[in-house]
XYZ file of C-alpha atoms in Angstrom:
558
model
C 64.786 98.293 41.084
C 62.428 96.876 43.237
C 62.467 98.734 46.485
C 63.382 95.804 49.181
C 62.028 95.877 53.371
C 59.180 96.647 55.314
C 58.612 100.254 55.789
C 58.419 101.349 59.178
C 55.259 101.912 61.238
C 53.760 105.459 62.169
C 54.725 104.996 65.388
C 58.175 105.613 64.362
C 57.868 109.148 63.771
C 57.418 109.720 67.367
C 60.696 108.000 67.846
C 62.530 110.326 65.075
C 60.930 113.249 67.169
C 62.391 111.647 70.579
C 65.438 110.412 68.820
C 66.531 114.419 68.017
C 65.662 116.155 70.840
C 69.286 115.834 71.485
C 70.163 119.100 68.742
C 67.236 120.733 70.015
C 68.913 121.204 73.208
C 72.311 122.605 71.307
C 70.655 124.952 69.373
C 71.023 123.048 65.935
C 68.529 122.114 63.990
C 69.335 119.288 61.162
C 69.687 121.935 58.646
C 71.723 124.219 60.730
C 75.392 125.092 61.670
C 76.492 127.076 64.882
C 78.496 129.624 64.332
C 82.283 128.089 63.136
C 85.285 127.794 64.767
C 88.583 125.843 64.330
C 88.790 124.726 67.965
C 86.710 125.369 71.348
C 86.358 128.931 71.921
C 88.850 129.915 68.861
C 87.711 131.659 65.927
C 88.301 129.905 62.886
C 91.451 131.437 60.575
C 90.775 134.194 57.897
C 90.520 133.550 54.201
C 88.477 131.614 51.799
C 87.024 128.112 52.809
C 88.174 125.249 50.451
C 86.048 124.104 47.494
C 86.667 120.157 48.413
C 84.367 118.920 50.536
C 85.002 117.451 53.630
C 84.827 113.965 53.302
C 83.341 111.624 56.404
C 82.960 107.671 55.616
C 81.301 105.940 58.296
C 81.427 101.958 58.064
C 79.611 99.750 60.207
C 80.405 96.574 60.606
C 78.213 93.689 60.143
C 74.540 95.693 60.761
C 72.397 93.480 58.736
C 69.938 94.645 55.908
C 66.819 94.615 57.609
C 68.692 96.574 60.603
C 68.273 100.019 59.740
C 64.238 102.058 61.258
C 63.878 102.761 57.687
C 63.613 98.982 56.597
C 61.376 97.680 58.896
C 63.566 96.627 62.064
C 62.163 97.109 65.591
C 65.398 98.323 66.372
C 64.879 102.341 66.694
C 67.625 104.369 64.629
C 66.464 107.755 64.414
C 69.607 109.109 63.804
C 70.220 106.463 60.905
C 66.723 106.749 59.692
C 66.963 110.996 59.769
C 69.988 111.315 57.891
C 69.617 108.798 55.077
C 65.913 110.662 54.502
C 67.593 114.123 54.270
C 69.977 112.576 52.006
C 69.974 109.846 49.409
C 68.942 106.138 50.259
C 70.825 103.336 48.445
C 68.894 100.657 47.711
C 70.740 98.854 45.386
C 73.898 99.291 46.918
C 76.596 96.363 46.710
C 79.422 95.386 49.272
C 81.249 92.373 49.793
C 80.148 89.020 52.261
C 83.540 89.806 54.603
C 85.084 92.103 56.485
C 88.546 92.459 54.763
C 87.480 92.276 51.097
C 85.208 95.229 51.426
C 87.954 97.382 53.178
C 90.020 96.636 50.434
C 87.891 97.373 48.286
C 87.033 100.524 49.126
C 90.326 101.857 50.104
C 91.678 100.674 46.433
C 88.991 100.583 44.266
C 89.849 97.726 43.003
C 87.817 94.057 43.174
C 89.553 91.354 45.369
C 91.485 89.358 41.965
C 92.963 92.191 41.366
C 94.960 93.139 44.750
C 95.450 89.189 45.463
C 93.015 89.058 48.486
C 90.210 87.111 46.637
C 90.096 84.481 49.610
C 88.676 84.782 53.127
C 90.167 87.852 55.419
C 93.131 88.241 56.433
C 94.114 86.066 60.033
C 96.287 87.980 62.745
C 98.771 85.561 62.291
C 99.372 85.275 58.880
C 102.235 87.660 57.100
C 99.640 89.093 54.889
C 98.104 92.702 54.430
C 96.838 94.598 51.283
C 99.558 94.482 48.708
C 101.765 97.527 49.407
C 101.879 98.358 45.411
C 98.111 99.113 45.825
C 97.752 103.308 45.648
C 95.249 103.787 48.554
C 92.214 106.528 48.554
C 94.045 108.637 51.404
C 97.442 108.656 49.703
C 95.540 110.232 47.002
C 93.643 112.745 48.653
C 96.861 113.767 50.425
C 98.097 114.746 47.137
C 95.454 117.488 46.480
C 95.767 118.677 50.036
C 93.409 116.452 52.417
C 94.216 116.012 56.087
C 93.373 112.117 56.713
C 92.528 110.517 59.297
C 91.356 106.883 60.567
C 89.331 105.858 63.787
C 88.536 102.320 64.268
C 89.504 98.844 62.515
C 91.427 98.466 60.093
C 92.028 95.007 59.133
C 94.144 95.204 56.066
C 97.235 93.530 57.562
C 100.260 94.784 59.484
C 102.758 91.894 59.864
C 105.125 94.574 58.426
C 105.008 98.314 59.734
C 104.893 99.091 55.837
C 101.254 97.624 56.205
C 100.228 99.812 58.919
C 97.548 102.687 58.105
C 100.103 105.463 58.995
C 102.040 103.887 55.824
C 99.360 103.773 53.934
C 98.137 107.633 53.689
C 96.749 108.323 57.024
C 98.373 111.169 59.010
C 96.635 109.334 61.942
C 95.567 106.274 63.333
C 93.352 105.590 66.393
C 91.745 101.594 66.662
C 92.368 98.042 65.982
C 94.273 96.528 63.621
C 92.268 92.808 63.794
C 88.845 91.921 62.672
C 87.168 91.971 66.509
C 87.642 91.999 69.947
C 86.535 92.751 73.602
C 84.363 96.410 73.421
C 86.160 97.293 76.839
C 89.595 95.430 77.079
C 90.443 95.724 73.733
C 92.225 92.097 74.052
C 91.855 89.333 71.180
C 92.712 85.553 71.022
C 93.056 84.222 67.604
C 93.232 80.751 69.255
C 94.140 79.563 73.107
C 97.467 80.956 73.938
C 97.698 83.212 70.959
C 96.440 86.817 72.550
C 97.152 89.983 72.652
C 96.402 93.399 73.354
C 94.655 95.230 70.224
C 94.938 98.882 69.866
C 96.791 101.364 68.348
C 97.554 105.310 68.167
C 99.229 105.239 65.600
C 102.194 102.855 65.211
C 102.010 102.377 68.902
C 99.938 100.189 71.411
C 97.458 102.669 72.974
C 98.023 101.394 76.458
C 97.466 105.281 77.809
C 93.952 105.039 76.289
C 92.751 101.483 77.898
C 90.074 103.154 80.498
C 87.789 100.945 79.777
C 85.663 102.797 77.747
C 83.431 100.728 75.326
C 84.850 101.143 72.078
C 81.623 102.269 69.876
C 81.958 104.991 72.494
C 85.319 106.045 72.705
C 85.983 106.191 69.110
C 83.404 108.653 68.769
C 85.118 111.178 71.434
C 88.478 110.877 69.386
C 86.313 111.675 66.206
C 85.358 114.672 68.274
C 88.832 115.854 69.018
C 90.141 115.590 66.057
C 87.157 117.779 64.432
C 87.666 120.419 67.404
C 91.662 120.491 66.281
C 91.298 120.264 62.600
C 90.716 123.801 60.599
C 87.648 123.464 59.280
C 88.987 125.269 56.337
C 90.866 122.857 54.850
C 89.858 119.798 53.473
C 89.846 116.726 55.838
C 89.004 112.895 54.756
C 88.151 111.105 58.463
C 87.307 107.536 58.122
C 85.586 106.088 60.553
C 85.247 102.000 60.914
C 83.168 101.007 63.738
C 83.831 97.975 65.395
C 80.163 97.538 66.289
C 78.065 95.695 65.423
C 80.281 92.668 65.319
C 81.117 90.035 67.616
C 81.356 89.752 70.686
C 77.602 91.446 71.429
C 78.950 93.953 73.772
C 76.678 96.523 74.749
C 76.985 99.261 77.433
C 73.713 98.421 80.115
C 71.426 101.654 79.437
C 71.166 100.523 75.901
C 69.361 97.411 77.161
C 66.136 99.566 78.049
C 64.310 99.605 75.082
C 64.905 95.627 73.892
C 63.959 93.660 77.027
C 61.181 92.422 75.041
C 63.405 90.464 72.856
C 63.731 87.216 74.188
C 66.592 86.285 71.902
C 69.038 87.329 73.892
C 71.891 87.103 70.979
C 69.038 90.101 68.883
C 68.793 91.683 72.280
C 72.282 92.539 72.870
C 72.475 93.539 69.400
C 69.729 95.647 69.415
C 71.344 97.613 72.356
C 75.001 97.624 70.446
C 73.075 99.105 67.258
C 71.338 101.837 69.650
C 74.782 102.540 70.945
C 75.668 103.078 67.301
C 73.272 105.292 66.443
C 73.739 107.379 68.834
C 77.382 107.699 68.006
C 76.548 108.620 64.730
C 74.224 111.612 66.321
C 77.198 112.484 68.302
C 79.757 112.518 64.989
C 76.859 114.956 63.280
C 76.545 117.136 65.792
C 80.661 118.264 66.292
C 80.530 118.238 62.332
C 77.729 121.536 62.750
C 79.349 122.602 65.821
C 82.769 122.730 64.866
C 81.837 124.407 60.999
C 82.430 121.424 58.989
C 78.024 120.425 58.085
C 77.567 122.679 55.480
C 80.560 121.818 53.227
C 80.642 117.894 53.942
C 79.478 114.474 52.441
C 78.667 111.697 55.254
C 78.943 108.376 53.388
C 77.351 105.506 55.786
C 77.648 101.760 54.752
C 78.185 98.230 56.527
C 80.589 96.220 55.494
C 78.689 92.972 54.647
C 75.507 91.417 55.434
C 74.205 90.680 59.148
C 74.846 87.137 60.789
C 71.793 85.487 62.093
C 73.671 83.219 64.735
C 74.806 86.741 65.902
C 71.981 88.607 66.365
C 71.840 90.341 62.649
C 69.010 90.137 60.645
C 68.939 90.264 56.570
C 65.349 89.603 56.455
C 63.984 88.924 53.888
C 67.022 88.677 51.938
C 68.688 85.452 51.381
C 71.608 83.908 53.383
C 73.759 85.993 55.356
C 77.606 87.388 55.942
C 80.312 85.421 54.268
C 78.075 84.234 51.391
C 77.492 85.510 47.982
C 73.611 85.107 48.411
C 72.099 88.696 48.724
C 71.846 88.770 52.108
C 75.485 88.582 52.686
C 76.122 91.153 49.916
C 73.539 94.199 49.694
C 74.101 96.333 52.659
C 72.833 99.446 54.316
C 73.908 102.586 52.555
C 73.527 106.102 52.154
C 74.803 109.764 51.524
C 73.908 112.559 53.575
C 75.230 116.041 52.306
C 73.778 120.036 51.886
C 76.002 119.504 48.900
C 73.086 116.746 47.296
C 70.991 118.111 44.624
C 68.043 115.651 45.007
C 67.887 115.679 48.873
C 65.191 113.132 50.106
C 65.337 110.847 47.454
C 65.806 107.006 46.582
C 68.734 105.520 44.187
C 67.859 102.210 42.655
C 70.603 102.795 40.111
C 73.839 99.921 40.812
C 76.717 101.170 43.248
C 79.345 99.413 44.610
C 81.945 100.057 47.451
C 84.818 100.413 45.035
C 82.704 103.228 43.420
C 83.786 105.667 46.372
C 87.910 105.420 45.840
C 87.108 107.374 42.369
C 83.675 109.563 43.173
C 85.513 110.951 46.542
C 88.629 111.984 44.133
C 86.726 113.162 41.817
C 85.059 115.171 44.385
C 88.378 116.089 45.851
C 89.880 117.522 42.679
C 92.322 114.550 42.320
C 93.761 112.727 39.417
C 92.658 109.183 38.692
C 96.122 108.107 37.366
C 95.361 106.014 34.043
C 97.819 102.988 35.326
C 96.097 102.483 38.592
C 93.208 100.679 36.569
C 90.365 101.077 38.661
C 86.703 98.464 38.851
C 84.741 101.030 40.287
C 82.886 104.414 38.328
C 82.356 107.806 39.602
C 78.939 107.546 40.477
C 78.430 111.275 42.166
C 75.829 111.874 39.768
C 73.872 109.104 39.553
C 73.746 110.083 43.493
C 73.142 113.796 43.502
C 71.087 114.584 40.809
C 69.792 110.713 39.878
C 71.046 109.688 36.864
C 71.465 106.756 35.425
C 75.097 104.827 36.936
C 77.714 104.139 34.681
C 77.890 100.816 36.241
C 76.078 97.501 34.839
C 77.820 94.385 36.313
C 79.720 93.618 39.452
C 82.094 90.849 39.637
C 81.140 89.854 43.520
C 84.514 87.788 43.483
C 85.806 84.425 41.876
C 87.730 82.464 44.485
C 89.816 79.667 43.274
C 90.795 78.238 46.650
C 87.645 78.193 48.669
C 85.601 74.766 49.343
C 85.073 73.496 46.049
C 81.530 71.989 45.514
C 81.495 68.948 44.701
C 79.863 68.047 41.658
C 80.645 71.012 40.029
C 82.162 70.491 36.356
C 82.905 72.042 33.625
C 80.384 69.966 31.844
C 77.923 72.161 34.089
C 79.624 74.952 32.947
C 78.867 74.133 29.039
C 82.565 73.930 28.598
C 83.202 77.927 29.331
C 83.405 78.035 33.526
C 84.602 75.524 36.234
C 81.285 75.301 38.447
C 83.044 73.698 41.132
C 84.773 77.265 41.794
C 82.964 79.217 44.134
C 82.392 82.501 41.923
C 79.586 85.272 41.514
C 78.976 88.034 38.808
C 75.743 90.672 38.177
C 74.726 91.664 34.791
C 72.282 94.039 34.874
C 69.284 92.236 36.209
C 71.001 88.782 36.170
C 72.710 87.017 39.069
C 74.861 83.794 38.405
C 76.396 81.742 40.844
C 78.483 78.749 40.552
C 80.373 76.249 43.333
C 79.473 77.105 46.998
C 77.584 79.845 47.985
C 77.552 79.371 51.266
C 74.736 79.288 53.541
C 71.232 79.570 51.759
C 68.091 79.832 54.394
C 66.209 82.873 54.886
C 66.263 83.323 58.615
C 62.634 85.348 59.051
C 62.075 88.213 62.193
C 60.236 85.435 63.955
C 63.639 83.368 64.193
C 64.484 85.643 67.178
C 61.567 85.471 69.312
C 59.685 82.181 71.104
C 57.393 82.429 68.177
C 59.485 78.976 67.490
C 60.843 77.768 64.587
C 58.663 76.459 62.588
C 58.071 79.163 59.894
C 61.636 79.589 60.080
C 62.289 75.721 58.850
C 59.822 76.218 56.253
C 61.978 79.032 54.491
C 64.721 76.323 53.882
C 65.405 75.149 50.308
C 66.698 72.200 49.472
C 68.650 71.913 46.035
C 68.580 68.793 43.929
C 71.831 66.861 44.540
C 74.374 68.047 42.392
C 73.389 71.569 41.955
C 76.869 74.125 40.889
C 74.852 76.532 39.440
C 72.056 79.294 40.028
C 70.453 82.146 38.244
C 68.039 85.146 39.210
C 66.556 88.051 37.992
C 67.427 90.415 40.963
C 65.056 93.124 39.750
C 62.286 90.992 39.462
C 62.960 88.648 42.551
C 65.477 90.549 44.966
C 64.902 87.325 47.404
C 66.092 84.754 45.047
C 63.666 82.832 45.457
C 63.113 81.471 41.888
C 66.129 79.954 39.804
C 66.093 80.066 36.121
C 69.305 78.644 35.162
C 67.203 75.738 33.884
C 64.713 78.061 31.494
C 67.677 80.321 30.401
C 70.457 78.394 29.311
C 71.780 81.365 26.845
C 72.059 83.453 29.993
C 73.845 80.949 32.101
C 76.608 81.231 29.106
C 77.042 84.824 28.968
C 77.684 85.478 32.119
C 79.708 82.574 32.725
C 81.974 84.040 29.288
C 82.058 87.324 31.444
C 83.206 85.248 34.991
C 85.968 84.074 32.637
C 87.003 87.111 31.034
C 87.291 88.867 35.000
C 89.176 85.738 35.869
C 91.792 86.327 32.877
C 92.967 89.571 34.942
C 93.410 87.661 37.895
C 96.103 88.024 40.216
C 97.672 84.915 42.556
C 95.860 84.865 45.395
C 97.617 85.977 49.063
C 96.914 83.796 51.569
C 100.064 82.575 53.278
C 100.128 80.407 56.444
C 100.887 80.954 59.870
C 103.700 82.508 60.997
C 104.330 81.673 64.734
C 106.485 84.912 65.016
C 102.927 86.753 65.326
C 102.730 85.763 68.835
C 101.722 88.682 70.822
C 104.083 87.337 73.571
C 106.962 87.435 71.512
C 106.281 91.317 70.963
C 105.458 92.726 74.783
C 101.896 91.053 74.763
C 100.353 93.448 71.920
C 99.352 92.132 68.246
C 101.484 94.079 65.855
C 104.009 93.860 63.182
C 106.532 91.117 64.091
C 108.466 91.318 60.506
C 111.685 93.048 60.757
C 114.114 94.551 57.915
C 116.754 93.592 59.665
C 115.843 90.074 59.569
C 115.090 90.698 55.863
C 118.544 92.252 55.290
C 120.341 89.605 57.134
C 118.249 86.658 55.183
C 119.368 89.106 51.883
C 122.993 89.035 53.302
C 123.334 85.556 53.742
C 122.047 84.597 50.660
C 124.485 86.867 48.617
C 127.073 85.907 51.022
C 126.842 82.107 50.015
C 126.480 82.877 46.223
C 129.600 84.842 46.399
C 131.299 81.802 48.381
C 129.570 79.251 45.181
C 131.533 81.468 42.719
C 134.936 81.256 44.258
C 134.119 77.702 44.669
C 133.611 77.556 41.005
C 137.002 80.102 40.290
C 138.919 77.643 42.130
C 137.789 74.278 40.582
């Protein structure tokens, strides 16, 4: 496929070389490992070192397309820009446009009609979280031997402690359980009055922890610890979700230095959060070589969705932007950094998509993929490692029967086959079709953040004849979308809308329940957490058999 962004300037390998001087003062080079041990100053335990990999899955959150050194940004990444060189760049990798979707995707493998959560993310106060029949990556690796652990947000639910990531394969949990809030305090309001303190150790509020360290930054330390505890002989999975770079733009002030330039002062602070980043991710590298885990791991890095222009995030020169289905809210930064690669240094164009990892990582971890489970991703190791060709040629990028519908959409648009009023998206091989809503459609230029003014940036606005439901695009041949041929290929249009309504067959009720006003963090000692208890459960249970029992000796005696 086409490759898509600017390539960086010279100037930037001056930057790479500044950017690393940090291992050349430990002693490690990129391709080297210190000497091992299992903790500081112990020598690791005797015997032979485990053939599964150690397994490290880094996920950013929100870092736009363009945001990356080696796509053009004028944000500096060395560390980013080093690794996914030495490694394999994916540049036709696919995520989804929000935060909880792609978690849930990845963690189950599965697309969003097919765990229920095909709607929006999940809302701290809703009774929701990712449908507890859903076997999870972790619980899997467990089962072949894999220590697992999570740092950072999770945002799969937890109105019920069943929901919480403890329950749901991790031996450990250190982060958030919401979708954002404050770097420092770690307090979130979901509205005025409803807030709450938001993070965890485990099944328990973290209050021991709340130094105010900024998060980006403290995650990374516990990362460190639990690399200098672990044996590095056995096989560990350690997910890490950053909470950066998403709302609020929270940056630490010595990460200002470089970006005072900007004048946008929403790119500036983001610029400083993403240099934050980076460096975290230099910091996660080096305890991997110092602590003997380098040389037998796989570093997986992706965002979770497209960047958000209002927020400092830039998708340029992709279209649209986080929480639409346009490509700029849906192709994200990935790659795969591992001595384990066989074609180090190279490019993947081939399609991947984040629930490819649940069954490549297993696969790669000598588990079972159990027939029932009924996975939508492919094992796609070798289409990575030695570049062949994926097993994967569409992506369902969700069908959502609750969302805005548009409204002139018909099925009379959708020649009979496909409601175009539903907001839905597929890829087939070089097609794109979209029908109902998008979402937002501009393409928000590099010039949009500076005093350059607007002006270029109004002239990248389409607007669609009145009425429009439906859009297609050869992705390989125009990666912007600039150019829809729904019009000139009718025949297409039809296929692909068959194939939207074959997915939607398989379709499971979507989970989006309202409120509860139980989730008040002041009901439960100030601190967002589960609020649903068995015992309430039992009692409802108890009450109910209670009065059917009393509705039967009503009946005896009449």
């Amino acid at each position: 496929m086409v490759a898509v962004g600017v390539l960086a300037g010279l100037s930037l390998l001056s930057l790479l070389t500044y950017g690393y001087l940090a291992w050349d003062s430990l002693g490690l080079g990129p391709g080297e490992m210190e000497a091992t041990r299992s903790g500081p100053g112990e020598e690791p335990e005797a015997g032979t070192p485990s053939s599964q990999p150690h397994i490290i899955f880094i996920l950013a959150d929100d870092q736009g397309f363009r945001d990356v050194g080696y796509h053009g940004s004028e944000i500096r990444t060395p560390t980013l820009d080093k690794l996914a060189a030495e490694g394999v760049k994916l540049e036709n990798y696919y995520v989804q446009p929000m935060c909880t979707p792609s978690r849930s995707q990845f963690i189950t493998g599965k697309y969003q009609i097919h765990t229920g959560l095909q709607h929006s993310i999940i809302r701290p106060t809703q009774p929701n979280c990712l449908p507890l029949d859903n076997v999870t990556l972790p619980q899997k690796l467990k089962e072949v031997g894999y220590s697992t652990h999570m740092v950072g947000k999770w945002h799969l639910g937890f109105y019920r402690r069943e929901c919480m990531p403890t329950q749901r394969g991790f031996d450990s949990f250190f982060g958030s359980l919401l979708g954002s809030g404050d770097y420092y305090t770690h307090f979130k309001c979901d509205s005025p009055g409803i807030c709450g303190y938001d993070l965890y150790e485990n099944d328990n509020a973290a209050w021991d922890h709340d130094n105010g360290i900024y998060s980006t930054q403290m995650y990374t330390q516990k990362v460190q610890q639990i690399l200098a505890s672990h044996n590095p002989r056995k096989p560990l999975f350690l997910y890490i979700a950053y909470q950066a770079v998403h709302s609020p733009l929270q940056a630490p002030g010595k990460y200002f230095e470089h970006y005072r330039s900007i004048n946008n002062i929403n790119r500036r602070r983001y610029a400083a959060m993403l240099a934050c980043l980076d460096e975290a991710i230099n910091n996660v590298t080096l305890a991997l070589k110092r602590y003997g885990y380098y040389e037998n791991s796989i570093i997986i890095y992706s965002s979770d969705n497209g960047g958000q222009p209002m927020a400092g995030g830039s998708n340029w020169p992709l279209r649209g932007s986080k929480g639409t289905y346009w490509e700029g809210g849906i192709r994200a930064v990935g790659f795969v950094h591992s001595p384990l690669l066989k074609n180090k240094g190279s490019v993947c164009k081939e399609l991947v998509h984040i629930t490819d990892w649940f069954p490549t990582l297993l696969t790669l971890a000598e588990g079972q993929i159990d027939e029932e489970i009924q996975l939508d991703g492919y094992d796609i190791w070798e289409t990575i490692s030695e570049g062949r060709r994926s097993p994967r040629v569409d992506i369902l990028h969700n069908i959502d029967p609750i969302y805005t519908k548009a409204k002139n959409g018909s099925w009379a648009a959708g020649y009979g086959i496909w409601n175009t009023a539903i907001q839905s998206a597929i890829r087939v091989n070089h097609w794109k079709l979209l029908t109902g809503n998008p979402g937002y459609s501009d393409w928000v230029p590099p010039q949009a953040f500076s005093n350059a003014g607007p002006n270029r940036w109004h002239n990248e606005r389409v607007s669609w004849a009145a009425g429009k439901t439906v859009w297609l695009f050869n992705i390989t041949a125009d990666p912007y979308e600039r150019v829809d041929l729904s019009a000139r290929h009718p025949d297409v249009v039809k296929q692909l809308l068959r194939r939207l309504s074959q997915f939607n067959k398989t379709a499971v009720p979507v989970r989006y329940p309202p409120k509860d006003p139980r989730s008040n963090p002041k009901l439960n000692g100030g601190v967002w957490g589960p609020w649903f208890k068995e015992e309430e459960k039992k009692k409802k249970s108890e009450k109910s058999k209670g009065a059917s029992k009393q509705k039967k000796k009503k009946n005896k005696h009449k």
